[in-house]
PDB file of C-alpha atoms in Angstrom:
ATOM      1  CA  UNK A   1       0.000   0.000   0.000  1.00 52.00           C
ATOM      2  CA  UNK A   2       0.942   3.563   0.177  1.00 79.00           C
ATOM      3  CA  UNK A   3       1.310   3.898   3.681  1.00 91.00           C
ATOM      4  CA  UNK A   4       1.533   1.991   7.288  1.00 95.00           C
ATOM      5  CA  UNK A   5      -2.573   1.013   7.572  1.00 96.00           C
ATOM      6  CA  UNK A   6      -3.254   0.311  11.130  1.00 97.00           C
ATOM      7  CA  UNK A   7      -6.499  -0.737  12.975  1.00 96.00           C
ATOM      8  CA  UNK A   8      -8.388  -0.211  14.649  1.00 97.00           C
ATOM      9  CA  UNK A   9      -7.792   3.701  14.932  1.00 96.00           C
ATOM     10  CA  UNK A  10      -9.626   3.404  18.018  1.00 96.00           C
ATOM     11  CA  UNK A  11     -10.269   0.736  20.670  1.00 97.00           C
ATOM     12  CA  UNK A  12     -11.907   0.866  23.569  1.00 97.00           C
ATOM     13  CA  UNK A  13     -11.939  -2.362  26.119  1.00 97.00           C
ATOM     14  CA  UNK A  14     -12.586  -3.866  29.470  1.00 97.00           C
ATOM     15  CA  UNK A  15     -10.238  -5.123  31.903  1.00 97.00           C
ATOM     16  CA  UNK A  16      -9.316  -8.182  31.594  1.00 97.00           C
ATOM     17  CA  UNK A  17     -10.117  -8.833  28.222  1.00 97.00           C
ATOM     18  CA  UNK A  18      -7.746  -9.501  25.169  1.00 98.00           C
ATOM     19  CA  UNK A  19      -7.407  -7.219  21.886  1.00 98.00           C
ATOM     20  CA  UNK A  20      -5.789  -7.746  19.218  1.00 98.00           C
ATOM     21  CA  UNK A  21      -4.164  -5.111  17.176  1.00 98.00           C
ATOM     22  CA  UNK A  22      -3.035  -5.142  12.935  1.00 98.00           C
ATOM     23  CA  UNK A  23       0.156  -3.442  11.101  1.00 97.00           C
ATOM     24  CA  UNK A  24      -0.110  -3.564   7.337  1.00 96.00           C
ATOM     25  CA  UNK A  25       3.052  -2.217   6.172  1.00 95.00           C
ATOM     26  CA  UNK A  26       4.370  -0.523   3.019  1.00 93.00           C
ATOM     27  CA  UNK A  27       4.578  -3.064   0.532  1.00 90.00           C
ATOM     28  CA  UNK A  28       8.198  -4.313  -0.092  1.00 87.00           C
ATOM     29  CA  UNK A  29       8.932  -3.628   3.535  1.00 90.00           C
ATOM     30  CA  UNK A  30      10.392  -6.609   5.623  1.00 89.00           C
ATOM     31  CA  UNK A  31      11.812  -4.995   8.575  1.00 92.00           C
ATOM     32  CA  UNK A  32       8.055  -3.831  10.816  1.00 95.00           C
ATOM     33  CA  UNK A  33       8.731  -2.190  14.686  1.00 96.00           C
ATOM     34  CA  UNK A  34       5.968  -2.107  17.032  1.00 97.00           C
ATOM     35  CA  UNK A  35       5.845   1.119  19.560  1.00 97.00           C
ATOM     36  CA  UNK A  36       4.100   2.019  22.334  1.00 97.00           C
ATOM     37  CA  UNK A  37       3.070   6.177  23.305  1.00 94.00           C
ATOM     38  CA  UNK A  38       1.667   6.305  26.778  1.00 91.00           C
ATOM     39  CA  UNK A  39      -0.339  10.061  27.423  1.00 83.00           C
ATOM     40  CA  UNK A  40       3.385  12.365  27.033  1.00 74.00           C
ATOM     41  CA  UNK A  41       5.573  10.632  26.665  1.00 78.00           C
ATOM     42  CA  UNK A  42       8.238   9.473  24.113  1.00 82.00           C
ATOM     43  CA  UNK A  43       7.550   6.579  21.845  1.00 92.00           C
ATOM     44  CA  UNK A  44       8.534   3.082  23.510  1.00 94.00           C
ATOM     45  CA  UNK A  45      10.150   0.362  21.368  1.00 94.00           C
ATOM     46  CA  UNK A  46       8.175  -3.086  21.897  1.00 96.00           C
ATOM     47  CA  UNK A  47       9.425  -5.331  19.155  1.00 96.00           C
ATOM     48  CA  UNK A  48      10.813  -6.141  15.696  1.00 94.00           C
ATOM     49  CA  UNK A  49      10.467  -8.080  12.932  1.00 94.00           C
ATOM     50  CA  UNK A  50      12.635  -9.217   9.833  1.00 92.00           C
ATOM     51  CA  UNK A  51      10.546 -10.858   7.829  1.00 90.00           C
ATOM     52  CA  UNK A  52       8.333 -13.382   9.707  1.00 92.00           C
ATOM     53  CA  UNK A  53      10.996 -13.596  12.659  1.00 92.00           C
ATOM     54  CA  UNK A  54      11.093 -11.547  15.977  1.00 91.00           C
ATOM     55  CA  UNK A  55      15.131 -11.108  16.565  1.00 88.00           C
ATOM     56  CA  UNK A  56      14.446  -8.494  19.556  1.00 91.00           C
ATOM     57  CA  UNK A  57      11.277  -8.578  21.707  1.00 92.00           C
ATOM     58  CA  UNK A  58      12.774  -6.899  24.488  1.00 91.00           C
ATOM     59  CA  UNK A  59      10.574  -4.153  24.733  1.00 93.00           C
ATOM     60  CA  UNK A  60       7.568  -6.329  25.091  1.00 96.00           C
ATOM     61  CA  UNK A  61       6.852  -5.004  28.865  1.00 94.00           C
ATOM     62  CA  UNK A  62       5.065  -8.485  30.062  1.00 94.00           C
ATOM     63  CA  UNK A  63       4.053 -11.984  29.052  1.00 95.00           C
ATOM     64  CA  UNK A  64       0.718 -10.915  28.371  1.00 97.00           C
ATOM     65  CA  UNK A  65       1.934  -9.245  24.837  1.00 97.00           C
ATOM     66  CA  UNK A  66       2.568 -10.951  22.241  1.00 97.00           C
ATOM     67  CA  UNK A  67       2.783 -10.278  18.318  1.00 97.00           C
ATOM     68  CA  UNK A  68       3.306 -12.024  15.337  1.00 96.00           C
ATOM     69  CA  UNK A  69       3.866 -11.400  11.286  1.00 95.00           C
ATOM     70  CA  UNK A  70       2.894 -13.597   8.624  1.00 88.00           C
ATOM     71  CA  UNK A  71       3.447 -14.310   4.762  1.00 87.00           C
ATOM     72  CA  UNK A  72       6.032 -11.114   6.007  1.00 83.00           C
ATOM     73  CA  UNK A  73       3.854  -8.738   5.807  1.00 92.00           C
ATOM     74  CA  UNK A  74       0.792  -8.295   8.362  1.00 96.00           C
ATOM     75  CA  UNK A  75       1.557  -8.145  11.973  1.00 97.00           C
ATOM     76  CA  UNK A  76      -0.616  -8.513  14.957  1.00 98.00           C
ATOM     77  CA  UNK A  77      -0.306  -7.132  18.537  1.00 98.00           C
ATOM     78  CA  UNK A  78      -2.130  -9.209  20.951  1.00 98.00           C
ATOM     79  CA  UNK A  79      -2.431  -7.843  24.569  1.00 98.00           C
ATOM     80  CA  UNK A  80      -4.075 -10.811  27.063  1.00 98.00           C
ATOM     81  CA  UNK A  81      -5.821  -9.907  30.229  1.00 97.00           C
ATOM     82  CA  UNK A  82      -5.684  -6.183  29.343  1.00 97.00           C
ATOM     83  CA  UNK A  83      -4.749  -3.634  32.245  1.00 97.00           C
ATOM     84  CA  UNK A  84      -5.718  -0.012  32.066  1.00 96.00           C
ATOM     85  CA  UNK A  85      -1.374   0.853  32.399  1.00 94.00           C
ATOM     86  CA  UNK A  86      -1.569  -0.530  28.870  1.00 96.00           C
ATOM     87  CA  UNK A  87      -3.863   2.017  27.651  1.00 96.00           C
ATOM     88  CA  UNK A  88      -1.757   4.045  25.247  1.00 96.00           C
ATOM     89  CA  UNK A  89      -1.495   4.786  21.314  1.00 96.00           C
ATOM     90  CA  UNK A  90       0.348   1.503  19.768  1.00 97.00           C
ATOM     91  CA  UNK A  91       2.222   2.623  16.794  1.00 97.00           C
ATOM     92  CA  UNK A  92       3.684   0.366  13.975  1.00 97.00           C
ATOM     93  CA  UNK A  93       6.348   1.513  11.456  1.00 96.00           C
ATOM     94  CA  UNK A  94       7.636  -0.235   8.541  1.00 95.00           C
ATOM     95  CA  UNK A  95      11.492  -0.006   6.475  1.00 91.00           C
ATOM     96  CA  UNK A  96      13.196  -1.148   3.673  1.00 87.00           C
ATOM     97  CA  UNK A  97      15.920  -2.850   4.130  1.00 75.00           C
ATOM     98  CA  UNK A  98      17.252  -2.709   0.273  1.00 67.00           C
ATOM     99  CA  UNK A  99      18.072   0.528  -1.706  1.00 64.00           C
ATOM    100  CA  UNK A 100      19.826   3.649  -0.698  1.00 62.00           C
ATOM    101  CA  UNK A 101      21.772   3.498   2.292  1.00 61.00           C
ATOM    102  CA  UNK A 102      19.379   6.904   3.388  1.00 63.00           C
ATOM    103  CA  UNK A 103      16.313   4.829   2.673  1.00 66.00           C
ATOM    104  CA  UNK A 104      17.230   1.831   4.591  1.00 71.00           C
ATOM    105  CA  UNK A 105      17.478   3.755   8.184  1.00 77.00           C
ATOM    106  CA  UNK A 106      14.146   5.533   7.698  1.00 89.00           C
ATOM    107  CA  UNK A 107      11.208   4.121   9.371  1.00 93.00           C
ATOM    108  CA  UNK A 108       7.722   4.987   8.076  1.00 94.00           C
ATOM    109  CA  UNK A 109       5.100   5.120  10.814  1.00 95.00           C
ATOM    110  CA  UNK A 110       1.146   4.144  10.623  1.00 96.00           C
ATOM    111  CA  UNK A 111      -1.227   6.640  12.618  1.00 95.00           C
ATOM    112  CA  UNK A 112      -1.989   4.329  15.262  1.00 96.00           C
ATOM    113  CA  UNK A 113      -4.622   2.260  17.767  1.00 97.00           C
ATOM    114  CA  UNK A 114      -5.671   4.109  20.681  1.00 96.00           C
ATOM    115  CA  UNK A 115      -6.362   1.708  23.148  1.00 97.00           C
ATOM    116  CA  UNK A 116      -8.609   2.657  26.021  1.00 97.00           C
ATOM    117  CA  UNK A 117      -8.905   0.063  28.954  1.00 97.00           C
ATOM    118  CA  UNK A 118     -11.753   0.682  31.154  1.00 95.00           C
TER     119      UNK A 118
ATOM    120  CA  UNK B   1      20.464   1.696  26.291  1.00 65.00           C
ATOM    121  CA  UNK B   2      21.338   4.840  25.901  1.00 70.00           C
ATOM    122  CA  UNK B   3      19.020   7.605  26.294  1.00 87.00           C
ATOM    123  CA  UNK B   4      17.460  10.728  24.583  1.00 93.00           C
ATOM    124  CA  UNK B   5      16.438  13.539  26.158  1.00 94.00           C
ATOM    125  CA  UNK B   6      14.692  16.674  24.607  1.00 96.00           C
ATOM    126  CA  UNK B   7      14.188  20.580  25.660  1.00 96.00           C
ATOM    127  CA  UNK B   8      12.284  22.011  26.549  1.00 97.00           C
ATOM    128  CA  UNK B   9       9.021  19.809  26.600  1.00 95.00           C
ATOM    129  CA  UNK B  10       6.831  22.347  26.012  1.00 96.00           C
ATOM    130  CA  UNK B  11       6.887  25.807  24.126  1.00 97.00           C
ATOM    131  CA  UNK B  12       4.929  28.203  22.781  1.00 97.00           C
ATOM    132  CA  UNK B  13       5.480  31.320  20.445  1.00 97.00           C
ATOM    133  CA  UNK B  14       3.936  33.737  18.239  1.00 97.00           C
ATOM    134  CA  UNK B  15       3.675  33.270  14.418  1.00 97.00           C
ATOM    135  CA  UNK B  16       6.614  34.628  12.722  1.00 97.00           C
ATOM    136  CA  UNK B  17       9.376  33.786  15.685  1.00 97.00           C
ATOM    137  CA  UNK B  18      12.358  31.646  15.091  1.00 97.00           C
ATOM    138  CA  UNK B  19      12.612  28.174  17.357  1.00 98.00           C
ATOM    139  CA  UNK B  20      15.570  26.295  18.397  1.00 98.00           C
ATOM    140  CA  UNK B  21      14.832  22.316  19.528  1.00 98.00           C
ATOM    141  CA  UNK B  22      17.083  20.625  21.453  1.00 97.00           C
ATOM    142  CA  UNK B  23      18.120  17.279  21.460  1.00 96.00           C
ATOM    143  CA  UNK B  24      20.930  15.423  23.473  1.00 95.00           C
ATOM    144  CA  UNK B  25      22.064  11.437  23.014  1.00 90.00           C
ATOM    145  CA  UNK B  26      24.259   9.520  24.581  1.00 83.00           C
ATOM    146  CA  UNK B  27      26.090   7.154  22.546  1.00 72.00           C
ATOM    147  CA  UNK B  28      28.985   4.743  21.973  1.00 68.00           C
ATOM    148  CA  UNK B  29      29.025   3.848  18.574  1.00 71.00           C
ATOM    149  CA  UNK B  30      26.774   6.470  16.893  1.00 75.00           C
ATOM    150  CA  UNK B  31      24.808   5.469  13.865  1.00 80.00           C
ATOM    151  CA  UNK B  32      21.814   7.975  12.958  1.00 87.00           C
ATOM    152  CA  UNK B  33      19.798  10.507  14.431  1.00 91.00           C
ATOM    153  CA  UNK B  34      16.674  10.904  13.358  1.00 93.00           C
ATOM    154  CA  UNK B  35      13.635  13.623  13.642  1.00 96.00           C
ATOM    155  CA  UNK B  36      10.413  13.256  13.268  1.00 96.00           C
ATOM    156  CA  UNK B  37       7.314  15.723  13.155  1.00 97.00           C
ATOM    157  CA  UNK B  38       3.741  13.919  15.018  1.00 94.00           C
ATOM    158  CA  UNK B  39       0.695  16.032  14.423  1.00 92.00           C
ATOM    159  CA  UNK B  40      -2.168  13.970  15.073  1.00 80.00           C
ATOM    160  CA  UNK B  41      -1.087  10.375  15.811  1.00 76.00           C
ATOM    161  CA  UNK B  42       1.564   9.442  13.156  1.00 90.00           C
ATOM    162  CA  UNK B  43       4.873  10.770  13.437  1.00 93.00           C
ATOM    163  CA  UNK B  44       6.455  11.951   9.698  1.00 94.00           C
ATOM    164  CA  UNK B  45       9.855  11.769   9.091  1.00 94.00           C
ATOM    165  CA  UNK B  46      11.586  15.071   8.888  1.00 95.00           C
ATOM    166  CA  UNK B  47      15.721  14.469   8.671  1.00 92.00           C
ATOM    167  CA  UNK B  48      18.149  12.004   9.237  1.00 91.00           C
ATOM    168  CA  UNK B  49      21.710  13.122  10.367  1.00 91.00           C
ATOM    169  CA  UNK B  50      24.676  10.732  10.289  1.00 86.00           C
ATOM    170  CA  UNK B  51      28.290  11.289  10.992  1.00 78.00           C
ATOM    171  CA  UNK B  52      29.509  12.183   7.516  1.00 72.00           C
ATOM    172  CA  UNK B  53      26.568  14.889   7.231  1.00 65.00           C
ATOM    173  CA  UNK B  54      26.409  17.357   9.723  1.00 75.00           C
ATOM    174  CA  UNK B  55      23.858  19.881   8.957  1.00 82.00           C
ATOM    175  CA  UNK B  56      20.680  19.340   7.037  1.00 85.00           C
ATOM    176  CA  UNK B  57      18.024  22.313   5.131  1.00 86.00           C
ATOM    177  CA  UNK B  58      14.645  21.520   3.919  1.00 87.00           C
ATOM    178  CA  UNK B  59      13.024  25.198   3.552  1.00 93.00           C
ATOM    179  CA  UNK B  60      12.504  26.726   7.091  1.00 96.00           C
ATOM    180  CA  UNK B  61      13.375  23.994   8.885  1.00 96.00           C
ATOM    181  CA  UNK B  62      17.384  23.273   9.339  1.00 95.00           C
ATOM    182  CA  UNK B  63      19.054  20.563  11.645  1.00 95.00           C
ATOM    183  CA  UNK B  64      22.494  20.177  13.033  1.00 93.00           C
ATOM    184  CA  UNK B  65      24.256  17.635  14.787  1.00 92.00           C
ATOM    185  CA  UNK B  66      27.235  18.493  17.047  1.00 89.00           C
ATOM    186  CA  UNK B  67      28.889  15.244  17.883  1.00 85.00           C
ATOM    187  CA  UNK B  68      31.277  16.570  20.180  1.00 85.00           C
ATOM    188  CA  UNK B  69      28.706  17.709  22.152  1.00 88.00           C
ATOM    189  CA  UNK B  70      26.631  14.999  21.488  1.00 89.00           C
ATOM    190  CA  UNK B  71      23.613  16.970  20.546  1.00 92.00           C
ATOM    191  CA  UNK B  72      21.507  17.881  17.515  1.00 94.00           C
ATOM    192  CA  UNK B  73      19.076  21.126  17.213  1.00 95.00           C
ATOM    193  CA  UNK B  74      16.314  21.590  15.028  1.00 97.00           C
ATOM    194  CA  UNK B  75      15.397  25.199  13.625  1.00 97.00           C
ATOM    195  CA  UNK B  76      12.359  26.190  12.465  1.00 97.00           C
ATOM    196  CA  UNK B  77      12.111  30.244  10.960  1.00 97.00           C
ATOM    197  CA  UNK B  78       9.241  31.967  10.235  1.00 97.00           C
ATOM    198  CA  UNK B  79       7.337  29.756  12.222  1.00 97.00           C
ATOM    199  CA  UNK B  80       3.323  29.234  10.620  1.00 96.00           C
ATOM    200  CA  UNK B  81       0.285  27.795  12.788  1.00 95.00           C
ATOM    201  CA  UNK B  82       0.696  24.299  10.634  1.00 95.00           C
ATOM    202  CA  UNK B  83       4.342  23.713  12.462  1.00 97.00           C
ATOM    203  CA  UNK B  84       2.361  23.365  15.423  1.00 97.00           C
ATOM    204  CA  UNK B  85       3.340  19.747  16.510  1.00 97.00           C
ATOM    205  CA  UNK B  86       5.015  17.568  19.132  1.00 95.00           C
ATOM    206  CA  UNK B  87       8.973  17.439  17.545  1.00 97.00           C
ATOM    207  CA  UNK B  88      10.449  14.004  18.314  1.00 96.00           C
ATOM    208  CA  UNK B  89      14.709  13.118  18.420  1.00 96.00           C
ATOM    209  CA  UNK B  90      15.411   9.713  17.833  1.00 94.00           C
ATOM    210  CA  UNK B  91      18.470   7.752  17.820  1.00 91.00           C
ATOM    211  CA  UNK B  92      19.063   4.081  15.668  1.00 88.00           C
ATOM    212  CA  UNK B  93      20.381   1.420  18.333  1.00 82.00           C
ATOM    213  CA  UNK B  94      20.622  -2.114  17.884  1.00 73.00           C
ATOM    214  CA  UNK B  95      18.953  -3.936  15.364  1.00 66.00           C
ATOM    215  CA  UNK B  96      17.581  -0.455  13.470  1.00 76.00           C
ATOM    216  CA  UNK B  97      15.007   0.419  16.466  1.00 87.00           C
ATOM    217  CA  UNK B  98      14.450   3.855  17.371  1.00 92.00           C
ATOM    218  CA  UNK B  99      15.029   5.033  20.564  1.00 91.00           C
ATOM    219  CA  UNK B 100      12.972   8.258  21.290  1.00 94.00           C
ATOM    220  CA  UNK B 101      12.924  11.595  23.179  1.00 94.00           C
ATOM    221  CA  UNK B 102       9.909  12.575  25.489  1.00 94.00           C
ATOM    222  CA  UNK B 103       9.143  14.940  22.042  1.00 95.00           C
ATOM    223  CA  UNK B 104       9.361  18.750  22.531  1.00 96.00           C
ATOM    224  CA  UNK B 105       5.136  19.860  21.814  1.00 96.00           C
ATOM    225  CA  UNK B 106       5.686  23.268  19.875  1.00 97.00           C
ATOM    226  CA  UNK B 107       2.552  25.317  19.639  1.00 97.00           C
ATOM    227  CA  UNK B 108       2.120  28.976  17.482  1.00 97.00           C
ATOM    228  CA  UNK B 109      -0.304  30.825  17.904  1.00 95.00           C
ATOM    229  CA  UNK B 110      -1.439  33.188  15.101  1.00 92.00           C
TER     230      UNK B 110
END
């Protein structure tokens, strides 16, 4: 596509219950971050793929998040037994990782899921 | 990992005025610095410094990086309503991730 598509834009949830969030990334694009923005702060690094593989999940903050990426392209954010600390906006961002050196350190973000836990 | 830390967090200035960002990284191997503009929810990418290009131009904005001091600024002239926006540093660590500033939110009002 032309763009990062992410959705929902918006979510809102319960406590306790599990959402799932989806990254479609530029097309051509095999390296896809996941980030988290909690209300003013920075973005937060949660994880990255190459491809279909997940070489550093180290900013996943608990067990109860998990994502994965298929066909190397779509990727899904699950957060289990949601808390209202994870209410935030969840940002994705996609890169190439062939052509111009410039190109290849540039990462292109989607507009985001909101995420509201009640 | 190293951190990035942004002043001031918050300013605000007429139309017309000149603003100076600030952005300071700590580092051992320094690979890119990156910064982006976020209006509404997704940030856009704005410039990308590296170590063989100090200094970069796009109309009224401008960015330097000063690796001795191990700081960039970004410099905005002529400031218009439509810069209004939270300014975000970034550094590349590790496997390409970004590590991020708290984001400077820059607000002009007419």
């Amino acid at each position: 596509g032309a763009g990062v598509s992410q959705s929902p834009s918006n979510k809102v949830t319960e406590k306790g219950k599990d959402v799932e969030l989806r990254c479609d990334p530029i097309s051509g694009h095999t390296a896809l971050y996941w980030y988290r923005q909690s209300l003013g702060q920075g973005l937060e690094f949660l994880i990255y793929f190459q491809g279909n593989s997940a070489p550093d999940k180290s900013g996943l903050p608990s067990d109860r998040f998990s994502a994965e990426r298929t066909g190397g392209s779509v990727s899904t954010l699950t957060i289990q037994r949601t808390q209202q600390e994870d209410s935030a906006v969840y940002l994705c961002a996609s890169r190439a990782i062939q052509g111009a050196s410039k190109a290849k350190n540039i990462q292109y973000f989607g507009a985001g899921t909101r995420l509201s836990v009640l | 990992e190293d951190k990035v830390v942004q002043s001031p967090l918050s300013l605000v200035v007429h139309e017309g005025d000149t603003v100076t960002l600030n952005c300071s990284y700590e580092v051992t191997n320094f690979r890119s610095l990156l910064w982006y503009k976020q209006e509404k929810k997704a940030p856009t990418f704005l410039f990308m410094l590296t170590s063989s290009g100090i200094e970069k131009k796009s109309g009224r904005l401008s960015s330097i990086l000063d690796k001795k001091e191990l700081s960039s600024i970004l410099n905005i002239t002529a400031t218009q309503t439509g810069d209004s926006a939270i300014y975000l540093c970034s550094q590349i660590q590790g496997a390409q991730k970004l590590v991020f500033g708290q984001g400077t939110r820059l607000t002009i009002n007419p």
